[in-house]
Tab-separated table of C-alpha atoms in Angstrom:
chain	number	residue	atom	x	y	z
A	24	UNK	CA	238.367	-100.818	14.050
A	25	UNK	CA	237.135	-102.250	17.340
A	26	UNK	CA	235.872	-105.682	16.986
A	27	UNK	CA	232.648	-104.898	19.495
A	28	UNK	CA	229.446	-104.311	17.376
A	29	UNK	CA	228.861	-100.792	17.151
A	30	UNK	CA	225.262	-101.572	17.529
A	31	UNK	CA	226.511	-103.232	21.406
A	32	UNK	CA	227.853	-99.308	22.147
A	33	UNK	CA	224.730	-97.748	20.630
A	34	UNK	CA	222.399	-99.121	23.443
A	35	UNK	CA	223.583	-97.646	25.948
A	36	UNK	CA	223.361	-94.135	23.539
A	37	UNK	CA	220.379	-94.531	22.357
A	38	UNK	CA	218.322	-94.891	25.749
A	39	UNK	CA	219.962	-91.951	26.706
A	40	UNK	CA	218.738	-90.101	23.992
A	41	UNK	CA	221.993	-90.014	22.195
A	42	UNK	CA	222.651	-90.557	18.494
A	43	UNK	CA	226.412	-91.093	18.490
A	44	UNK	CA	227.253	-94.487	16.365
A	45	UNK	CA	230.881	-93.758	15.511
A	46	UNK	CA	231.883	-92.218	18.938
A	47	UNK	CA	229.903	-94.287	21.032
A	48	UNK	CA	232.394	-97.284	20.195
A	49	UNK	CA	234.465	-98.377	23.165
A	50	UNK	CA	238.123	-98.321	23.695
A	51	UNK	CA	240.020	-100.653	21.242
A	52	UNK	CA	241.031	-102.789	24.361
A	53	UNK	CA	237.709	-103.914	24.718
A	54	UNK	CA	236.846	-104.888	21.020
A	55	UNK	CA	239.886	-107.132	21.622
A	56	UNK	CA	238.920	-108.618	24.606
A	57	UNK	CA	235.166	-109.632	23.113
A	58	UNK	CA	237.106	-111.167	20.019
A	59	UNK	CA	238.917	-113.001	22.239
A	60	UNK	CA	236.070	-114.013	24.788
A	61	UNK	CA	234.379	-115.165	21.834
A	62	UNK	CA	237.037	-117.428	20.537
A	63	UNK	CA	237.454	-118.997	24.018
A	64	UNK	CA	233.802	-119.726	24.109
A	65	UNK	CA	233.831	-120.780	20.705
A	66	UNK	CA	236.436	-123.292	21.516
A	67	UNK	CA	235.114	-124.150	24.633
A	68	UNK	CA	231.591	-125.015	23.295
A	69	UNK	CA	232.216	-127.071	20.453
A	70	UNK	CA	234.617	-129.254	22.176
A	71	UNK	CA	232.054	-129.988	25.156
A	72	UNK	CA	229.199	-130.276	22.145
A	73	UNK	CA	231.495	-133.302	20.528
A	74	UNK	CA	232.117	-134.474	23.959
A	75	UNK	CA	228.595	-134.600	25.262
A	76	UNK	CA	227.034	-135.968	21.657
A	77	UNK	CA	229.236	-139.127	22.505
A	78	UNK	CA	228.672	-139.078	25.548
A	79	UNK	CA	224.862	-139.377	24.940
A	80	UNK	CA	224.885	-141.488	21.796
A	81	UNK	CA	227.151	-143.927	24.326
A	82	UNK	CA	229.982	-144.087	21.675
A	83	UNK	CA	233.773	-143.818	22.477
A	84	UNK	CA	235.588	-140.196	21.059
A	85	UNK	CA	239.139	-140.372	20.455
A	86	UNK	CA	240.792	-137.535	21.780
A	87	UNK	CA	242.388	-136.834	18.345
A	88	UNK	CA	238.914	-136.140	17.057
A	89	UNK	CA	238.329	-133.943	19.716
A	90	UNK	CA	241.350	-132.053	18.921
A	91	UNK	CA	240.622	-132.073	15.209
A	92	UNK	CA	237.537	-130.277	16.069
A	93	UNK	CA	238.339	-127.735	18.004
A	94	UNK	CA	241.288	-126.595	14.589
A	95	UNK	CA	238.767	-126.965	12.144
A	96	UNK	CA	236.141	-124.850	14.127
A	97	UNK	CA	238.469	-122.300	15.132
A	98	UNK	CA	240.348	-122.085	11.511
A	99	UNK	CA	237.023	-121.673	9.766
A	100	UNK	CA	235.969	-119.449	11.686
A	101	UNK	CA	238.912	-116.968	12.317
A	102	UNK	CA	238.817	-117.335	7.826
A	103	UNK	CA	234.960	-116.477	7.882
A	104	UNK	CA	235.974	-113.332	9.965
A	105	UNK	CA	233.004	-114.261	12.637
A	106	UNK	CA	234.871	-112.197	14.901
A	107	UNK	CA	234.783	-109.284	12.843
A	108	UNK	CA	231.140	-108.174	14.019
A	109	UNK	CA	231.028	-104.512	13.252
A	110	UNK	CA	228.037	-102.921	11.847
A	111	UNK	CA	226.004	-106.335	12.090
A	112	UNK	CA	222.970	-106.713	13.809
A	113	UNK	CA	222.603	-109.484	16.707
A	114	UNK	CA	220.825	-111.769	13.573
A	115	UNK	CA	223.142	-111.192	11.196
A	116	UNK	CA	225.975	-111.977	13.360
A	117	UNK	CA	223.793	-115.179	14.595
A	118	UNK	CA	223.063	-115.965	10.769
A	119	UNK	CA	226.919	-115.789	10.371
A	120	UNK	CA	227.560	-117.945	13.222
A	121	UNK	CA	225.831	-120.543	11.736
A	122	UNK	CA	226.955	-120.171	8.456
A	123	UNK	CA	230.236	-120.862	10.086
A	124	UNK	CA	229.443	-124.017	11.690
A	125	UNK	CA	228.282	-125.796	8.776
A	126	UNK	CA	231.319	-124.895	6.065
A	127	UNK	CA	233.244	-126.476	9.601
A	128	UNK	CA	231.183	-129.385	9.852
A	129	UNK	CA	231.853	-130.287	6.220
A	130	UNK	CA	235.495	-129.853	6.113
A	131	UNK	CA	235.650	-131.895	9.263
A	132	UNK	CA	233.900	-134.770	7.627
A	133	UNK	CA	236.228	-134.687	4.898
A	134	UNK	CA	239.133	-134.213	6.944
A	135	UNK	CA	238.046	-137.203	9.030
A	136	UNK	CA	237.478	-139.407	5.878
A	137	UNK	CA	241.168	-138.934	4.725
A	138	UNK	CA	242.410	-139.826	7.865
A	139	UNK	CA	240.513	-142.722	7.747
A	140	UNK	CA	238.490	-142.034	10.982
A	141	UNK	CA	235.364	-143.292	11.896
A	142	UNK	CA	232.787	-141.344	13.577
A	143	UNK	CA	229.094	-142.103	13.600
A	144	UNK	CA	226.953	-139.699	11.889
A	145	UNK	CA	224.730	-140.080	14.715
A	146	UNK	CA	227.309	-138.305	17.098
A	147	UNK	CA	228.412	-135.738	14.202
A	148	UNK	CA	224.614	-134.712	13.458
A	149	UNK	CA	223.702	-134.453	17.768
A	150	UNK	CA	227.186	-132.387	18.232
A	151	UNK	CA	225.881	-129.697	15.374
A	152	UNK	CA	222.390	-128.998	17.367
A	153	UNK	CA	224.416	-128.683	20.426
A	154	UNK	CA	226.975	-126.770	18.639
A	155	UNK	CA	224.514	-124.303	17.121
A	156	UNK	CA	222.441	-124.362	20.024
A	157	UNK	CA	225.858	-123.071	22.536
A	158	UNK	CA	227.574	-120.688	20.283
A	159	UNK	CA	224.388	-119.186	18.985
A	160	UNK	CA	222.693	-119.029	22.711
A	161	UNK	CA	226.018	-117.350	24.485
A	162	UNK	CA	225.579	-114.630	22.322
A	163	UNK	CA	222.154	-114.368	22.030
A	164	UNK	CA	222.054	-114.529	26.110
A	165	UNK	CA	225.424	-111.973	26.166
A	166	UNK	CA	223.288	-109.379	23.897
A	167	UNK	CA	220.221	-109.213	26.159
A	168	UNK	CA	223.002	-108.404	29.153
A	169	UNK	CA	224.453	-105.852	27.613
A	170	UNK	CA	220.810	-104.336	26.344
A	171	UNK	CA	220.339	-103.885	30.309
A	172	UNK	CA	223.707	-103.136	31.598
A	173	UNK	CA	225.249	-100.392	28.982
A	174	UNK	CA	222.889	-98.325	29.567
A	175	UNK	CA	223.868	-97.691	32.869
A	176	UNK	CA	227.879	-97.957	32.038
A	177	UNK	CA	229.685	-94.898	30.443
A	178	UNK	CA	231.647	-96.361	27.245
A	179	UNK	CA	235.422	-95.472	27.540
A	180	UNK	CA	235.926	-92.216	25.526
A	181	UNK	CA	237.389	-91.463	22.160
A	182	UNK	CA	240.584	-89.688	21.970
A	183	UNK	CA	239.393	-86.867	19.137
A	184	UNK	CA	241.967	-84.698	17.915
A	185	UNK	CA	239.918	-81.593	15.937
A	186	UNK	CA	240.983	-79.735	12.932
A	187	UNK	CA	239.570	-76.522	12.060
A	188	UNK	CA	239.499	-72.933	11.398
A	189	UNK	CA	237.947	-70.553	13.453
A	190	UNK	CA	233.965	-70.619	13.790
A	191	UNK	CA	233.930	-73.893	12.255
A	192	UNK	CA	236.332	-75.487	15.235
A	193	UNK	CA	235.126	-73.692	17.700
A	194	UNK	CA	231.175	-74.845	16.131
A	195	UNK	CA	232.210	-78.394	15.701
A	196	UNK	CA	233.551	-78.708	19.201
A	197	UNK	CA	230.925	-77.593	21.060
A	198	UNK	CA	228.092	-79.527	19.075
A	199	UNK	CA	230.702	-82.551	19.394
A	200	UNK	CA	230.499	-82.219	23.386
A	201	UNK	CA	226.659	-81.223	23.511
A	202	UNK	CA	225.616	-84.651	21.481
A	203	UNK	CA	228.638	-87.087	22.566
A	204	UNK	CA	228.835	-85.929	26.297
A	205	UNK	CA	231.286	-88.304	27.709
A	206	UNK	CA	231.422	-90.851	24.726
A	207	UNK	CA	234.617	-88.834	23.577
A	208	UNK	CA	237.541	-86.394	24.517
A	209	UNK	CA	238.726	-83.806	22.297
A	210	UNK	CA	242.461	-83.546	23.246
A	211	UNK	CA	243.653	-81.398	20.716
A	212	UNK	CA	242.920	-79.312	18.045
A	213	UNK	CA	244.961	-77.636	15.242
A	214	UNK	CA	243.513	-74.267	14.279
A	215	UNK	CA	244.747	-71.335	12.078
A	216	UNK	CA	243.296	-68.097	13.454
A	217	UNK	CA	243.566	-69.002	17.479
A	218	UNK	CA	246.435	-69.636	19.995
A	219	UNK	CA	246.758	-71.060	23.302
A	220	UNK	CA	243.003	-72.962	23.913
A	221	UNK	CA	239.366	-73.156	23.092
A	222	UNK	CA	237.823	-73.438	26.261
A	223	UNK	CA	239.411	-76.347	28.041
A	224	UNK	CA	241.003	-78.217	24.302
A	225	UNK	CA	244.785	-77.336	23.719
A	226	UNK	CA	245.541	-75.778	20.536
A	227	UNK	CA	248.466	-77.818	19.667
A	228	UNK	CA	249.525	-75.797	16.175
A	229	UNK	CA	247.952	-74.175	13.030
A	230	UNK	CA	246.860	-76.341	9.970
A	231	UNK	CA	250.910	-76.765	8.479
A	232	UNK	CA	251.440	-78.926	11.786
A	233	UNK	CA	252.450	-82.710	11.193
A	234	UNK	CA	248.815	-84.318	12.079
A	235	UNK	CA	250.597	-87.659	11.198
A	236	UNK	CA	253.244	-87.213	14.363
A	237	UNK	CA	250.201	-85.714	16.593
A	238	UNK	CA	248.559	-88.555	15.984
A	239	UNK	CA	251.155	-91.269	16.922
A	240	UNK	CA	251.946	-89.263	19.652
A	241	UNK	CA	248.970	-88.267	21.477
A	242	UNK	CA	247.164	-92.150	20.783
A	243	UNK	CA	244.754	-90.424	18.548
A	244	UNK	CA	241.288	-92.501	17.615
A	245	UNK	CA	239.716	-90.231	15.728
A	246	UNK	CA	240.027	-86.970	13.426
A	247	UNK	CA	237.134	-84.656	12.804
A	248	UNK	CA	237.841	-82.007	10.135
A	249	UNK	CA	236.066	-79.144	10.346
A	250	UNK	CA	237.113	-76.338	7.497
A	251	UNK	CA	235.385	-74.589	5.215
A	252	UNK	CA	235.169	-75.357	1.553
A	253	UNK	CA	237.289	-72.823	0.882
A	254	UNK	CA	239.771	-74.869	2.294
A	255	UNK	CA	239.733	-77.784	-0.230
A	256	UNK	CA	243.770	-77.988	-0.869
A	257	UNK	CA	244.312	-78.150	3.056
A	258	UNK	CA	241.623	-81.351	3.475
A	259	UNK	CA	243.420	-82.826	1.054
A	260	UNK	CA	246.862	-82.416	2.438
A	261	UNK	CA	245.593	-83.448	5.256
A	262	UNK	CA	243.994	-86.527	4.148
A	263	UNK	CA	247.188	-87.574	2.519
A	264	UNK	CA	248.848	-87.593	5.631
A	265	UNK	CA	246.180	-89.497	7.811
A	266	UNK	CA	246.017	-92.353	4.639
A	267	UNK	CA	247.957	-93.908	6.093
A	268	UNK	CA	247.100	-94.688	9.770
A	269	UNK	CA	244.916	-96.802	11.403
A	270	UNK	CA	242.656	-94.119	12.595
A	271	UNK	CA	238.886	-93.373	11.731
A	272	UNK	CA	238.554	-89.798	9.806
A	273	UNK	CA	235.375	-87.745	9.564
A	274	UNK	CA	234.933	-84.547	7.751
A	275	UNK	CA	232.460	-81.829	8.208
A	276	UNK	CA	231.003	-81.278	4.776
A	277	UNK	CA	231.131	-78.242	3.280
A	278	UNK	CA	231.127	-78.692	-0.651
A	279	UNK	CA	234.204	-80.634	-0.714
A	280	UNK	CA	234.648	-83.733	-3.519
A	281	UNK	CA	235.063	-86.927	-1.122
A	282	UNK	CA	234.440	-89.047	-4.138
A	283	UNK	CA	238.236	-90.813	-3.843
A	284	UNK	CA	237.170	-91.452	0.275
A	285	UNK	CA	234.384	-93.387	0.114
A	286	UNK	CA	232.487	-91.615	2.477
A	287	UNK	CA	229.482	-92.722	4.779
A	288	UNK	CA	227.541	-90.134	6.086
A	289	UNK	CA	226.743	-89.622	10.058
A	290	UNK	CA	224.804	-87.311	12.555
A	291	UNK	CA	226.204	-85.928	16.049
A	292	UNK	CA	223.135	-83.787	17.388
A	293	UNK	CA	222.601	-81.819	14.424
A	294	UNK	CA	226.102	-81.857	13.233
A	295	UNK	CA	226.610	-83.933	9.907
A	296	UNK	CA	229.996	-85.899	9.635
A	297	UNK	CA	231.359	-87.738	6.484
A	298	UNK	CA	233.330	-90.706	7.882
A	299	UNK	CA	236.262	-91.003	5.334
A	300	UNK	CA	238.962	-93.417	6.134
A	301	UNK	CA	239.157	-95.841	8.288
A	302	UNK	CA	241.531	-99.050	9.226
A	303	UNK	CA	240.822	-101.700	6.599
A	304	UNK	CA	241.935	-104.519	9.357
A	305	UNK	CA	239.811	-105.328	12.725
A	306	UNK	CA	242.007	-105.507	16.044
A	307	UNK	CA	240.965	-109.090	16.104
A	308	UNK	CA	242.141	-109.943	12.345
A	309	UNK	CA	245.677	-108.241	12.847
A	310	UNK	CA	245.923	-110.550	15.899
A	311	UNK	CA	245.296	-113.186	13.995
A	312	UNK	CA	247.568	-112.322	11.302
A	313	UNK	CA	250.356	-111.673	13.579
A	314	UNK	CA	250.060	-114.728	15.442
A	315	UNK	CA	249.982	-116.462	12.121
A	316	UNK	CA	253.392	-114.806	10.679
A	317	UNK	CA	255.417	-115.629	13.935
A	318	UNK	CA	254.787	-119.213	13.740
A	319	UNK	CA	254.635	-119.362	10.053
A	320	UNK	CA	257.766	-117.443	9.444
A	321	UNK	CA	259.815	-119.188	12.262
A	322	UNK	CA	258.698	-122.430	10.771
A	323	UNK	CA	259.865	-121.107	7.381
A	324	UNK	CA	263.110	-120.041	8.809
A	325	UNK	CA	263.917	-123.446	10.092
A	326	UNK	CA	262.685	-125.480	6.722
A	327	UNK	CA	264.622	-122.963	4.623
A	328	UNK	CA	267.857	-123.090	6.566
A	329	UNK	CA	269.864	-124.956	4.668
A	330	UNK	CA	269.010	-123.356	1.088
A	331	UNK	CA	269.873	-119.929	3.238
A	332	UNK	CA	273.226	-121.734	3.775
A	333	UNK	CA	273.393	-122.390	0.274
A	334	UNK	CA	272.955	-119.334	-1.321
A	335	UNK	CA	275.158	-117.331	1.311
A	336	UNK	CA	278.063	-120.008	0.076
A	337	UNK	CA	277.410	-119.219	-3.229
A	338	UNK	CA	277.115	-115.318	-2.738
A	339	UNK	CA	280.535	-115.587	-1.034
A	340	UNK	CA	282.497	-117.616	-3.515
A	341	UNK	CA	281.619	-115.248	-6.615
A	342	UNK	CA	282.917	-112.558	-4.982
A	343	UNK	CA	283.617	-109.751	-2.435
A	344	UNK	CA	280.774	-107.922	-0.735
A	345	UNK	CA	278.588	-108.820	1.632
A	346	UNK	CA	275.828	-111.694	1.686
A	347	UNK	CA	273.397	-109.505	2.941
A	348	UNK	CA	271.993	-106.448	1.256
A	349	UNK	CA	269.938	-104.323	3.928
A	350	UNK	CA	267.662	-101.447	2.638
A	351	UNK	CA	265.477	-98.889	4.205
A	352	UNK	CA	261.728	-99.868	3.322
A	353	UNK	CA	258.672	-97.695	4.030
A	354	UNK	CA	256.586	-99.902	6.580
A	355	UNK	CA	252.966	-99.948	7.523
A	356	UNK	CA	252.117	-96.947	8.786
A	357	UNK	CA	255.063	-94.937	6.878
A	358	UNK	CA	257.608	-96.311	9.193
A	359	UNK	CA	260.864	-96.827	8.113
A	360	UNK	CA	262.698	-100.000	8.497
A	361	UNK	CA	265.572	-101.989	7.035
A	362	UNK	CA	264.362	-104.763	5.140
A	363	UNK	CA	266.845	-107.981	4.766
A	364	UNK	CA	267.498	-110.005	1.435
A	365	UNK	CA	270.495	-112.100	-0.230
A	366	UNK	CA	272.655	-109.248	-2.033
A	367	UNK	CA	271.738	-110.317	-5.834
A	368	UNK	CA	273.586	-107.223	-7.501
A	369	UNK	CA	276.935	-105.650	-6.832
A	370	UNK	CA	277.723	-103.737	-4.377
A	371	UNK	CA	276.535	-99.645	-4.013
A	372	UNK	CA	273.855	-101.080	-6.946
A	373	UNK	CA	271.520	-98.577	-4.907
A	374	UNK	CA	273.516	-95.328	-6.452
A	375	UNK	CA	272.636	-96.478	-9.939
A	376	UNK	CA	269.435	-96.707	-9.059
A	377	UNK	CA	268.198	-93.324	-10.942
A	378	UNK	CA	269.900	-94.710	-13.705
A	379	UNK	CA	267.212	-97.521	-13.716
A	380	UNK	CA	264.019	-95.540	-13.019
A	381	UNK	CA	261.349	-95.376	-16.342
A	382	UNK	CA	258.953	-92.529	-16.344
A	383	UNK	CA	255.967	-91.974	-17.922
A	384	UNK	CA	255.285	-88.310	-19.706
A	385	UNK	CA	254.357	-86.640	-16.713
A	386	UNK	CA	257.586	-87.218	-15.355
A	387	UNK	CA	256.204	-89.843	-12.891
A	388	UNK	CA	257.908	-93.406	-12.123
A	389	UNK	CA	256.575	-95.932	-14.204
A	390	UNK	CA	259.105	-98.733	-13.012
A	391	UNK	CA	261.651	-99.024	-11.648
A	392	UNK	CA	262.348	-103.143	-12.416
A	393	UNK	CA	264.493	-104.658	-15.482
A	394	UNK	CA	265.045	-107.898	-16.651
A	395	UNK	CA	268.173	-107.429	-18.047
A	396	UNK	CA	269.340	-105.137	-15.624
A	397	UNK	CA	272.848	-104.861	-15.473
A	398	UNK	CA	273.843	-104.582	-11.917
A	399	UNK	CA	272.796	-108.610	-11.248
A	400	UNK	CA	275.133	-110.667	-10.459
A	401	UNK	CA	275.073	-113.640	-11.914
A	402	UNK	CA	274.470	-115.452	-8.301
A	403	UNK	CA	271.823	-113.320	-8.366
A	404	UNK	CA	270.029	-113.875	-11.375
A	405	UNK	CA	269.350	-117.322	-10.371
A	406	UNK	CA	268.323	-116.406	-6.825
A	407	UNK	CA	265.592	-113.612	-8.495
A	408	UNK	CA	264.315	-115.936	-10.515
A	409	UNK	CA	263.540	-118.560	-7.744
A	410	UNK	CA	263.096	-115.900	-5.613
A	411	UNK	CA	265.868	-117.676	-2.866
A	412	UNK	CA	266.708	-113.864	-2.338
A	413	UNK	CA	263.694	-113.132	-0.575
A	414	UNK	CA	264.198	-115.989	2.115
A	415	UNK	CA	266.164	-113.445	5.001
A	416	UNK	CA	262.552	-111.314	5.071
A	417	UNK	CA	261.205	-114.345	6.968
A	418	UNK	CA	263.477	-112.091	10.097
A	419	UNK	CA	261.519	-108.751	8.684
A	420	UNK	CA	258.659	-110.535	9.582
A	421	UNK	CA	259.432	-112.614	12.782
A	422	UNK	CA	260.852	-109.256	14.046
A	423	UNK	CA	257.589	-107.793	13.095
A	424	UNK	CA	258.208	-105.695	10.763
A	425	UNK	CA	256.293	-107.128	8.154
A	426	UNK	CA	254.000	-109.318	7.105
A	427	UNK	CA	254.090	-112.520	5.241
A	428	UNK	CA	251.203	-111.055	2.710
A	429	UNK	CA	250.602	-107.481	2.280
A	430	UNK	CA	251.875	-104.821	-0.549
A	431	UNK	CA	255.763	-104.843	-1.214
A	432	UNK	CA	257.665	-102.269	1.441
A	433	UNK	CA	258.414	-99.591	-1.142
A	434	UNK	CA	261.719	-97.190	-1.288
A	435	UNK	CA	261.650	-94.182	0.354
A	436	UNK	CA	262.638	-92.122	-2.798
A	437	UNK	CA	259.823	-93.934	-4.015
A	438	UNK	CA	257.301	-93.239	-2.153
A	439	UNK	CA	258.233	-89.510	-1.907
A	440	UNK	CA	256.884	-89.338	-5.455
A	441	UNK	CA	253.825	-91.548	-4.634
A	442	UNK	CA	250.459	-89.824	-5.800
A	443	UNK	CA	248.180	-89.481	-2.556
A	444	UNK	CA	245.697	-92.279	-3.433
A	445	UNK	CA	248.699	-94.581	-3.653
A	446	UNK	CA	250.026	-94.032	0.249
A	447	UNK	CA	246.828	-95.973	0.942
A	448	UNK	CA	248.814	-99.307	0.881
A	449	UNK	CA	250.971	-98.281	4.088
A	450	UNK	CA	247.628	-98.496	6.110
A	451	UNK	CA	248.251	-102.400	6.163
A	452	UNK	CA	251.166	-104.472	7.419
A	453	UNK	CA	253.635	-105.014	4.124
A	454	UNK	CA	254.304	-108.285	2.955
A	455	UNK	CA	256.720	-110.649	1.674
A	456	UNK	CA	254.088	-111.730	-0.934
A	457	UNK	CA	251.100	-109.991	-2.252
A	458	UNK	CA	247.598	-110.135	-4.195
A	459	UNK	CA	249.827	-108.046	-7.458
A	460	UNK	CA	252.378	-110.589	-7.172
A	461	UNK	CA	250.626	-113.281	-7.573
A	462	UNK	CA	249.003	-111.659	-10.876
A	463	UNK	CA	251.738	-110.711	-12.776
A	464	UNK	CA	254.637	-110.148	-9.845
A	465	UNK	CA	257.742	-107.303	-11.708
A	466	UNK	CA	255.817	-107.449	-15.053
A	467	UNK	CA	253.242	-104.392	-14.324
A	468	UNK	CA	254.100	-101.441	-13.752
A	469	UNK	CA	254.068	-99.126	-10.024
A	470	UNK	CA	250.815	-97.524	-10.515
A	471	UNK	CA	249.124	-100.664	-11.528
A	472	UNK	CA	250.734	-102.401	-8.393
A	473	UNK	CA	249.094	-100.163	-6.259
A	474	UNK	CA	245.455	-100.644	-7.713
A	475	UNK	CA	246.320	-104.348	-7.020
A	476	UNK	CA	247.629	-103.743	-3.394
A	477	UNK	CA	244.367	-101.305	-2.933
A	478	UNK	CA	241.614	-104.253	-4.014
A	479	UNK	CA	243.822	-106.516	-1.717
A	480	UNK	CA	243.174	-103.831	1.267
A	481	UNK	CA	239.492	-103.423	0.010
A	482	UNK	CA	238.738	-106.880	0.277
A	483	UNK	CA	241.428	-107.980	3.338
A	484	UNK	CA	240.665	-111.124	5.136
A	485	UNK	CA	242.281	-113.875	6.605
A	486	UNK	CA	241.246	-116.334	4.131
A	487	UNK	CA	242.650	-114.099	1.462
A	488	UNK	CA	245.787	-114.256	3.205
A	489	UNK	CA	245.640	-117.957	2.885
A	490	UNK	CA	244.595	-118.221	-1.059
A	491	UNK	CA	247.521	-115.581	-1.849
A	492	UNK	CA	249.961	-117.399	-0.271
A	493	UNK	CA	248.878	-120.747	-2.090
A	494	UNK	CA	248.617	-119.028	-5.169
A	495	UNK	CA	252.188	-117.601	-4.271
A	496	UNK	CA	253.837	-121.332	-5.014
A	497	UNK	CA	253.130	-121.741	-8.274
A	498	UNK	CA	253.870	-118.109	-9.166
A	499	UNK	CA	257.391	-118.573	-7.883
A	500	UNK	CA	258.183	-122.065	-9.325
A	501	UNK	CA	256.745	-120.789	-12.701
A	502	UNK	CA	259.012	-118.005	-11.949
A	503	UNK	CA	257.069	-115.249	-14.165
A	504	UNK	CA	257.350	-111.686	-13.180
A	505	UNK	CA	260.406	-112.660	-11.508
A	506	UNK	CA	263.772	-110.643	-12.877
């Protein structure tokens, strides 16, 4: 999702007589630029306000105070998702900024007290007043400038894949182009009832085509599905493929049951659209998460390197077999990768997996972890109980295959048996620890784990990641649910 508010793009569209909130959003790169600009201006404005406040009060300002102020302000604004401004009005954004400043001030005062650093009350009060003025002021000014200029600028077109059937596809393409104009670019069509082209829109195939591959191959931003209700089964099959992708999905409604997908209704001209799926994380949230992952995983690798050496030695002394266990897992977007762990089982343990699967009365996988798993070695029981076997996954995080926090990456064999709703867990980076690990860990069966994963996805924030990391520490020390 773009980090720039949709209302900023709507301004231009309303002035030219269009009502296209979803398709007016600018290219994702622009959202990232706005978030980076906001962070830079906020940090710069915060530094300036504390320096000016100290100068006006005629008191000295230690360098450590200036540095702490910038760190606390930056962390607080990130934690409160100040830069996730989608769907916010300018007044709501300014209110969120003021709330973040108030919280940051309280945190800064607590840190200064803990470190026994003295800063006069007058300096902090004046800094706060200046900070509110600067940080809300530049946003208000930018908003007014954009009101005047956006109507003269053509928003970068969104790359749209249209999936339709016969007349419905033709009608949808016609209305989209008439209503959205240059704001969208219908780059391809999937249609059972025609081949070649629909006007100048190339037909890439029929409804049996690999939508997952096409979206990735052609950098699709949004998907519009326009099929009659008689094709309900095909609707759901398409949505199952799209659940794992960070694209927005819209459906021209026709009596299909959309309750599973939390729909939001909008219009382009006279064409009603139902927004079903969207990326749960903004571009800036992804940037913040990835930056934190790189720094934290590198620090963890350095800090835990003595433990990793000891574990490697213990595995080698116990017997033959590789020290590291490398296994194919499914990551974000359904992409496979090799996950690293210290080997805690006998060699070729994967071949015995089918004998360990526990299924319910419908044949669905219920659980595949057993506290008395006969495949686990003596050293393996110790490192699994203490979670030391997971330490090599910090390298997966550093390489970008995983995140510190997120749903656990699953085995391809188990993913193949997933119910459609479970595939939503792949819409975010997969993690070493997650919401279900700190709320029961391996004690819960697979389908309940997915419930916890979806709770994490629906409520994602950087603060939630920090909360989960903090809760992971006692969970690991207690060893509950780890085997």
